[in-house]
mmCIF file of N, CA and C in Angstrom:
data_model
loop_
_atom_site.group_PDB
_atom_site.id
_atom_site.type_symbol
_atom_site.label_atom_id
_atom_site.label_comp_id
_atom_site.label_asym_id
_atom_site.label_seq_id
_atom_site.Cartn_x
_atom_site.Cartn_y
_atom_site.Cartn_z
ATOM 1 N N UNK A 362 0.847 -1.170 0.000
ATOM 2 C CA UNK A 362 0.000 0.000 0.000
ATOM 3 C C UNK A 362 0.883 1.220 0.000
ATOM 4 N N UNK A 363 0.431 2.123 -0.904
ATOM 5 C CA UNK A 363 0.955 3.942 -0.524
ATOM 6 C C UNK A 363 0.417 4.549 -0.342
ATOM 7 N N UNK A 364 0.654 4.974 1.204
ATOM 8 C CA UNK A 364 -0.238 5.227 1.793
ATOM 9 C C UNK A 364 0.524 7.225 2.262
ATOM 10 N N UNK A 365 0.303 8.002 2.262
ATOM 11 C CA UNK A 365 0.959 9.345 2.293
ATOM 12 C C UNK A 365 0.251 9.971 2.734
ATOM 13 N N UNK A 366 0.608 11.466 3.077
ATOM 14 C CA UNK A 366 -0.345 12.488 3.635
ATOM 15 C C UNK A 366 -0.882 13.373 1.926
ATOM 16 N N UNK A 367 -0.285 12.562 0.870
ATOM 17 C CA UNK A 367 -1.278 13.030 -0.591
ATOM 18 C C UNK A 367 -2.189 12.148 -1.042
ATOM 19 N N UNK A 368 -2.108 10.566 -0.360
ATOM 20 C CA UNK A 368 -2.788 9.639 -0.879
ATOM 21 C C UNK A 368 -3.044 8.096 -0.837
ATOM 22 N N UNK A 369 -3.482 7.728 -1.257
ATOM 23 C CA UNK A 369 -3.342 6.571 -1.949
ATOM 24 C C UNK A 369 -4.320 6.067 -2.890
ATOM 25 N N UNK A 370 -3.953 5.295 -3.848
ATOM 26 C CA UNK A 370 -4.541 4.650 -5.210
ATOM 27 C C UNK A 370 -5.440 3.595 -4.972
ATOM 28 N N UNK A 371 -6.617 3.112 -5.570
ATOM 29 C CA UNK A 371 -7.466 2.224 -5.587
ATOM 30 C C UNK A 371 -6.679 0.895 -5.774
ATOM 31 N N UNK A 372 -5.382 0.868 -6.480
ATOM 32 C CA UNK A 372 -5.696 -0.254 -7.197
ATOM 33 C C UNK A 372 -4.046 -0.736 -6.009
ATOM 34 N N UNK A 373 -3.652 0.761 -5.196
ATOM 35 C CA UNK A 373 -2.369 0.081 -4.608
ATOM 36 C C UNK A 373 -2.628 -1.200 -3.976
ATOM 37 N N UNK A 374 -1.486 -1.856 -3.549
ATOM 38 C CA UNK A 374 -1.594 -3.404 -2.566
ATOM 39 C C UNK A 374 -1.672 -2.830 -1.461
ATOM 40 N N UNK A 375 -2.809 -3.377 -0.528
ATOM 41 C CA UNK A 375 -3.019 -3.345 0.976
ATOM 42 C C UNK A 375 -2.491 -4.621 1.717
ATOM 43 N N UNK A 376 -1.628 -5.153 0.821
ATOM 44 C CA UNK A 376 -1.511 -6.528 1.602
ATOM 45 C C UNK A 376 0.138 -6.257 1.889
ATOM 46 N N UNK A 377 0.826 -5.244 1.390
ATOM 47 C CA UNK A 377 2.043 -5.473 1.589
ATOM 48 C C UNK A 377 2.621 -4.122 2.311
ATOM 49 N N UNK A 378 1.628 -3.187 2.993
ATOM 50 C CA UNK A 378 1.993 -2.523 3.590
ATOM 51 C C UNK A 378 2.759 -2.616 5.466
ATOM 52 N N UNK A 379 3.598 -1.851 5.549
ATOM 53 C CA UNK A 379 4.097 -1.430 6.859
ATOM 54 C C UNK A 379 3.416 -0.694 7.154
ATOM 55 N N UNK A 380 3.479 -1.197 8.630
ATOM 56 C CA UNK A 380 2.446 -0.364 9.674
ATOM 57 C C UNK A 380 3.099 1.211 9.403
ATOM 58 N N UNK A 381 2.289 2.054 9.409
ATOM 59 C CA UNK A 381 2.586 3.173 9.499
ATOM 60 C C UNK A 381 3.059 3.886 10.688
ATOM 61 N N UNK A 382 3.794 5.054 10.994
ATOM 62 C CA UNK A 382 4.098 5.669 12.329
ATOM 63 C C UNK A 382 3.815 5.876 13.356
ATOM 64 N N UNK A 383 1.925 6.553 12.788
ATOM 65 C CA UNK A 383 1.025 6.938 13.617
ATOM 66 C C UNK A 383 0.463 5.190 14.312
ATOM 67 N N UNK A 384 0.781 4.279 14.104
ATOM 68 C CA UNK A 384 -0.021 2.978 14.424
ATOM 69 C C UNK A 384 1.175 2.675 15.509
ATOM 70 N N UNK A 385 2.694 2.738 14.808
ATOM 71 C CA UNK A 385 3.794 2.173 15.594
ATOM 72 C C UNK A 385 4.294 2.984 17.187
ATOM 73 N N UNK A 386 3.692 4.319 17.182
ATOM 74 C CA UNK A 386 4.051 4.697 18.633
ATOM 75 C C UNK A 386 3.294 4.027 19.329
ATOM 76 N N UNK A 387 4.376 3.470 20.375
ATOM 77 C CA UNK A 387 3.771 3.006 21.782
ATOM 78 C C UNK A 387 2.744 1.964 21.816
ATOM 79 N N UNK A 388 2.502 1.315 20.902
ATOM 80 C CA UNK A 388 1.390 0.194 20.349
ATOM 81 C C UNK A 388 2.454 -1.160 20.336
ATOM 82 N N UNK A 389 1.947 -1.895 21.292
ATOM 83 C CA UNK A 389 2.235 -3.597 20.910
ATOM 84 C C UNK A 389 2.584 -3.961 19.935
ATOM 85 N N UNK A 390 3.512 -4.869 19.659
ATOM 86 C CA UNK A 390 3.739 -5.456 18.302
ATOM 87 C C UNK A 390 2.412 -5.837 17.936
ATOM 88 N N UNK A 391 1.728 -6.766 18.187
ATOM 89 C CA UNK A 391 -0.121 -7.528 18.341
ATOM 90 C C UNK A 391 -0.694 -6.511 17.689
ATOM 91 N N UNK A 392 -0.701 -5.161 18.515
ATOM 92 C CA UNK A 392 -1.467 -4.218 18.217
ATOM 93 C C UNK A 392 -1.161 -3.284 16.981
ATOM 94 N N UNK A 393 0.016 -3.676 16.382
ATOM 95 C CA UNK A 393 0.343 -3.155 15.457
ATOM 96 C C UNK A 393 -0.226 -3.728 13.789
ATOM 97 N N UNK A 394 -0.081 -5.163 14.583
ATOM 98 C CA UNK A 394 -0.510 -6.161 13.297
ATOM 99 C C UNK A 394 -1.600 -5.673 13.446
ATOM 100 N N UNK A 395 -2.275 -5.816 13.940
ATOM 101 C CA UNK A 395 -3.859 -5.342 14.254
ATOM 102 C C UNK A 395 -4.142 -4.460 13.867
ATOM 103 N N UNK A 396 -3.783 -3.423 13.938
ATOM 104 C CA UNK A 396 -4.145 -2.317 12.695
ATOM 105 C C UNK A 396 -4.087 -2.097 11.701
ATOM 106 N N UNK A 397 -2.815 -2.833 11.249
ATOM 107 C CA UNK A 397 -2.303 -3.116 9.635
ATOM 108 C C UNK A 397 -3.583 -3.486 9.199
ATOM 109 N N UNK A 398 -3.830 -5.216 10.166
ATOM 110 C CA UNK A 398 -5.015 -5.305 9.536
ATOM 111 C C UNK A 398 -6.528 -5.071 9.513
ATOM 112 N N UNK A 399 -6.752 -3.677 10.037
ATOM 113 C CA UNK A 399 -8.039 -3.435 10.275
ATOM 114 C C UNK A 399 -8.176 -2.287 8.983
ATOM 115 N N UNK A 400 -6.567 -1.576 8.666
ATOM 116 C CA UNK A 400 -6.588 -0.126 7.612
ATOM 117 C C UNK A 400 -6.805 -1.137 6.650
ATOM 118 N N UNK A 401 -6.045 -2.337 6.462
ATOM 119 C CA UNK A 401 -6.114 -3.544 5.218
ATOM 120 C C UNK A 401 -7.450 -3.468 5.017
ATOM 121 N N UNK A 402 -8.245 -3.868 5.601
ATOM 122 C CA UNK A 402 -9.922 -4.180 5.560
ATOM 123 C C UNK A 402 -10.341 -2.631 5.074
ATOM 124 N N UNK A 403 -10.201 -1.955 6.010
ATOM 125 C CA UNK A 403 -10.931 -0.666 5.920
ATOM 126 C C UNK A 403 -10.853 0.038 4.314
ATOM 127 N N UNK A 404 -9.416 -0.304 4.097
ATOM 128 C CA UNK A 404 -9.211 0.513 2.396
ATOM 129 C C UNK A 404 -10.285 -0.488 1.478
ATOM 130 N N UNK A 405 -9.660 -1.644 1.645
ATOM 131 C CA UNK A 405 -10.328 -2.548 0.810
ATOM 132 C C UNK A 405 -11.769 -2.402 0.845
ATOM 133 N N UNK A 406 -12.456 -2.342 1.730
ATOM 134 C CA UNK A 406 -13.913 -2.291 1.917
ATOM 135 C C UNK A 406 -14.034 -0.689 0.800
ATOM 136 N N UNK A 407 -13.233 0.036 1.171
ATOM 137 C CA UNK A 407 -13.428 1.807 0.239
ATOM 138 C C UNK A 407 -13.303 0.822 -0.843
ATOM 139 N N UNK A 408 -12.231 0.363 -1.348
ATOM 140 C CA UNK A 408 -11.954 0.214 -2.878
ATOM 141 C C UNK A 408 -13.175 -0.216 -3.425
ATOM 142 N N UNK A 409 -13.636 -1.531 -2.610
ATOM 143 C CA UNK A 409 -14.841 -2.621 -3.029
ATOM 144 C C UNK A 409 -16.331 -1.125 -3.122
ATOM 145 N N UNK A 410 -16.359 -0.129 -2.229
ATOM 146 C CA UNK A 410 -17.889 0.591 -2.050
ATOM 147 C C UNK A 410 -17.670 1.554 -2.519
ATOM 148 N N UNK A 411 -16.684 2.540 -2.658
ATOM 149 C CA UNK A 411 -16.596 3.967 -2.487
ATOM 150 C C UNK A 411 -15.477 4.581 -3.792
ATOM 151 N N UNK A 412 -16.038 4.839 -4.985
ATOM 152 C CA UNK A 412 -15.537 5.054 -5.975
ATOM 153 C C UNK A 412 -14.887 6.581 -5.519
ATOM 154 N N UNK A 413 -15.538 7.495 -4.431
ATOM 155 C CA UNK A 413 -15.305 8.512 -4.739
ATOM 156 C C UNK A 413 -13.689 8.912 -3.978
ATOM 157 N N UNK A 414 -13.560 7.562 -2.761
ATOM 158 C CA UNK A 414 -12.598 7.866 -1.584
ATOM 159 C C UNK A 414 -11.584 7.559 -2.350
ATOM 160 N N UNK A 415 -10.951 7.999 -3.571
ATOM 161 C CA UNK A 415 -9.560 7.760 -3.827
ATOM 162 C C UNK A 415 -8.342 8.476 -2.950
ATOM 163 N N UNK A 416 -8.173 8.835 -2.107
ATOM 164 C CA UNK A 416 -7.802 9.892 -1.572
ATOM 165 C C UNK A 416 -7.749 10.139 -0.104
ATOM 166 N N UNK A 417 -7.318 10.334 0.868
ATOM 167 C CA UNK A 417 -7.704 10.523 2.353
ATOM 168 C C UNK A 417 -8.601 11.827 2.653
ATOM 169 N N UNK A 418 -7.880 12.561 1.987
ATOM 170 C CA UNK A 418 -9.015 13.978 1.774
ATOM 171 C C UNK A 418 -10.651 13.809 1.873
ATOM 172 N N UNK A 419 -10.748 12.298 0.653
ATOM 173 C CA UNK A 419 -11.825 12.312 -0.002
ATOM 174 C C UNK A 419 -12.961 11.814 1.163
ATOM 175 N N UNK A 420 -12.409 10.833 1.978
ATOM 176 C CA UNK A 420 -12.603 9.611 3.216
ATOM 177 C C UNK A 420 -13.495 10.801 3.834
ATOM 178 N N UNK A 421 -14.726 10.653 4.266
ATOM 179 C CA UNK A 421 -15.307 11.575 5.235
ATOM 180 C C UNK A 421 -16.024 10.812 6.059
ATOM 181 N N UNK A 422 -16.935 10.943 7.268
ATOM 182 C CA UNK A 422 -17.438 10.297 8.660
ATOM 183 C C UNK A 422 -17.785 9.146 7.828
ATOM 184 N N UNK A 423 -19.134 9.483 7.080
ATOM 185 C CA UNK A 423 -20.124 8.660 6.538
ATOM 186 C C UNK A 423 -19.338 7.285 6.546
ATOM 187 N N UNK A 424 -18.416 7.489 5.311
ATOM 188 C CA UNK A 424 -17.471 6.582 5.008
ATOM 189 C C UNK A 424 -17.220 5.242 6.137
ATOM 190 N N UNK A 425 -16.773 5.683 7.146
ATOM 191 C CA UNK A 425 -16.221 5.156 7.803
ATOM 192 C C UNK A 425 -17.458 4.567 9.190
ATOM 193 N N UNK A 426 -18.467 5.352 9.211
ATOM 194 C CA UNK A 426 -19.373 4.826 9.881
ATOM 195 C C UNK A 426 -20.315 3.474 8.871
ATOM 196 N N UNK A 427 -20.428 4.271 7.502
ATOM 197 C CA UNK A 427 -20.862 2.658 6.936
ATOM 198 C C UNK A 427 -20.276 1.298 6.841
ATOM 199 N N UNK A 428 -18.908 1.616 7.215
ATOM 200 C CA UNK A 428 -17.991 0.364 7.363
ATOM 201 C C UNK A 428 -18.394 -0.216 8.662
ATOM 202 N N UNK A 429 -17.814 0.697 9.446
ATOM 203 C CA UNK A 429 -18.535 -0.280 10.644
ATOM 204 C C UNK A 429 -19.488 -1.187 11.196
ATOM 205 N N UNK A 430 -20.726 0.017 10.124
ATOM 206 C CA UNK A 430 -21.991 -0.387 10.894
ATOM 207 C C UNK A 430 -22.053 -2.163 9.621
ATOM 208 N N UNK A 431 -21.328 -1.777 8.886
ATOM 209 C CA UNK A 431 -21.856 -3.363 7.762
ATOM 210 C C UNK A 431 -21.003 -4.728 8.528
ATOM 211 N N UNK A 432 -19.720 -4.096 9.783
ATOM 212 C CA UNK A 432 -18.991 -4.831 10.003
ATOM 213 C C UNK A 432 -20.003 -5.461 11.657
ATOM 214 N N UNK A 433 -20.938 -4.516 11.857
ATOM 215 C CA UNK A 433 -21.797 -4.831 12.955
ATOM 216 C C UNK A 433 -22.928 -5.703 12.705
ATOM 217 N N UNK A 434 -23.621 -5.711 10.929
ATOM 218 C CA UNK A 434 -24.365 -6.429 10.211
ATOM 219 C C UNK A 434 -24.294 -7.469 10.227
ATOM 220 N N UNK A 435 -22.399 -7.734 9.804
ATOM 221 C CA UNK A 435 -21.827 -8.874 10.235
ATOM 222 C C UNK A 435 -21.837 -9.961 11.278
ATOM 223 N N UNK A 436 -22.236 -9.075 12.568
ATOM 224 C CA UNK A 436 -21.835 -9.977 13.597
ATOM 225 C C UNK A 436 -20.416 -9.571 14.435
ATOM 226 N N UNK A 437 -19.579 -8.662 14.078
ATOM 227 C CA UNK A 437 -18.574 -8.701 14.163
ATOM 228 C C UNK A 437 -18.571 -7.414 15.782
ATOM 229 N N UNK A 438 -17.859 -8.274 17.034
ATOM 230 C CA UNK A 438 -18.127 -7.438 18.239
ATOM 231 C C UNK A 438 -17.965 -5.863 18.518
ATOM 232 N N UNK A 439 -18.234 -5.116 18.881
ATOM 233 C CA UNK A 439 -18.574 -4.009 19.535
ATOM 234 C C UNK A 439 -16.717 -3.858 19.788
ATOM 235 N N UNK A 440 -16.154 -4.191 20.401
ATOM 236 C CA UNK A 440 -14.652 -4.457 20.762
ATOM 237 C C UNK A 440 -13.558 -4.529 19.400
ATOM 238 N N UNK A 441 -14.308 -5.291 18.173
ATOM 239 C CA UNK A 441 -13.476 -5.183 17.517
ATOM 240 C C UNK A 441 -13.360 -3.921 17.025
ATOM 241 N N UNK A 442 -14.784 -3.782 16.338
ATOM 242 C CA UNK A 442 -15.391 -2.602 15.892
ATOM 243 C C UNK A 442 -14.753 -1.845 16.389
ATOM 244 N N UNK A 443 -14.414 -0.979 17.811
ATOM 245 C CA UNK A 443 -13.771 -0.201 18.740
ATOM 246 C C UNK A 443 -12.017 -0.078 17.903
ATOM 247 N N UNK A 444 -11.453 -1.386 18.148
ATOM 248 C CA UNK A 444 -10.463 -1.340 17.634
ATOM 249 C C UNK A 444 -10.120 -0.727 16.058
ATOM 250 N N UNK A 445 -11.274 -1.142 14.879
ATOM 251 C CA UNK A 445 -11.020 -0.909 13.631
ATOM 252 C C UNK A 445 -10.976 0.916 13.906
ATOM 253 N N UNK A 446 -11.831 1.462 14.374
ATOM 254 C CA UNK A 446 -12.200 2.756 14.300
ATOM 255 C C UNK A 446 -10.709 3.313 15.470
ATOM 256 N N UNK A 447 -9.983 2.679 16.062
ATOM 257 C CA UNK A 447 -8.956 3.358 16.944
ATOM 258 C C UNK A 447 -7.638 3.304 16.113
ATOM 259 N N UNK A 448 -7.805 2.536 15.192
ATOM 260 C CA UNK A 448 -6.774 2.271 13.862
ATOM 261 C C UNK A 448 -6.862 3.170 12.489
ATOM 262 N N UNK A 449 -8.444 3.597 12.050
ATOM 263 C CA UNK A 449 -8.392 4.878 11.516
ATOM 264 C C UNK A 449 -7.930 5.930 12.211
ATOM 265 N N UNK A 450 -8.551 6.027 13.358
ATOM 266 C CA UNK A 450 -8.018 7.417 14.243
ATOM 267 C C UNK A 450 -6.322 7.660 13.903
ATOM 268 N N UNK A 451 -6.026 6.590 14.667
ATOM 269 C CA UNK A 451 -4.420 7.110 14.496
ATOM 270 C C UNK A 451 -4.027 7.510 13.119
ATOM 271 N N UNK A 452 -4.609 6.940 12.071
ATOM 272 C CA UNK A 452 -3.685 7.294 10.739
ATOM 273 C C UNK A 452 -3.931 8.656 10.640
ATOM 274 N N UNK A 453 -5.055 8.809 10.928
ATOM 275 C CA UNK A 453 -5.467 10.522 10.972
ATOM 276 C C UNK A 453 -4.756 11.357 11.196
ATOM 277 N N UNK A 454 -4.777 10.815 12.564
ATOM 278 C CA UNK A 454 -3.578 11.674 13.862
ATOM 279 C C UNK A 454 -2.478 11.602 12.900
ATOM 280 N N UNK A 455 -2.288 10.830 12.224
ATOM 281 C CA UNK A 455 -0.591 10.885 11.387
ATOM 282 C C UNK A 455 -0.617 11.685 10.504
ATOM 283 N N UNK A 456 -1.325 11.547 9.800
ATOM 284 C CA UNK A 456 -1.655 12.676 8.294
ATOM 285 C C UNK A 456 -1.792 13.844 8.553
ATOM 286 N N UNK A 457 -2.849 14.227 9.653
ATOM 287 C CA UNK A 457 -2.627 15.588 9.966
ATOM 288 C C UNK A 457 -1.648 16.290 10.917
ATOM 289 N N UNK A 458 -0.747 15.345 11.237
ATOM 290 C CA UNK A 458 0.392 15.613 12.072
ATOM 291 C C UNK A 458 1.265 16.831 11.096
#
């Protein structure tokens, strides 16, 4: 994945990215994988729904609350959920750093 404070591409690999900065302070190794793979999911889910999020700019609440809530559709716990959304946060925190 290229992942930058200009971007990233639909079609980049999410499978071969490094954890980013904002994920690596002070976060568990565990917790690191863990975010890798929650942004992994999270882009991918944009790529698969959201023609318009090419972009971090582009990424707005909605976005990211429809992920969740389809990942709650799922079945998928309240805890994880917690976690996916504490793994966007930080990249945030990074980009707009």
């Amino acid at each position: 994945m290229v992942m930058t404070r200009s971007g990233f591409g639909p079609r980049d690999s999410f499978t071969t990215a490094p954890p980013s900065q904002a994920v690596a302070v002070n976060k568990a190794r565990l917790t690191i994988e863990a975010y890798r793979t929650d942004l992994r999911q999270f882009f991918t889910w944009l790529v698969e729904n959201n023609a318009t999020a090419a972009s971090p700019e582009r990424i707005v609440r909605a976005d990211v609350e429809e992920f969740l809530s389809q990942l709650a559709d799922r079945g998928i716990t309240g805890l994880t959920r917690a976690r996916k959304l504490a793994a966007i946060r930080e990249l945030y925190r990074f980009l707009l750093a």
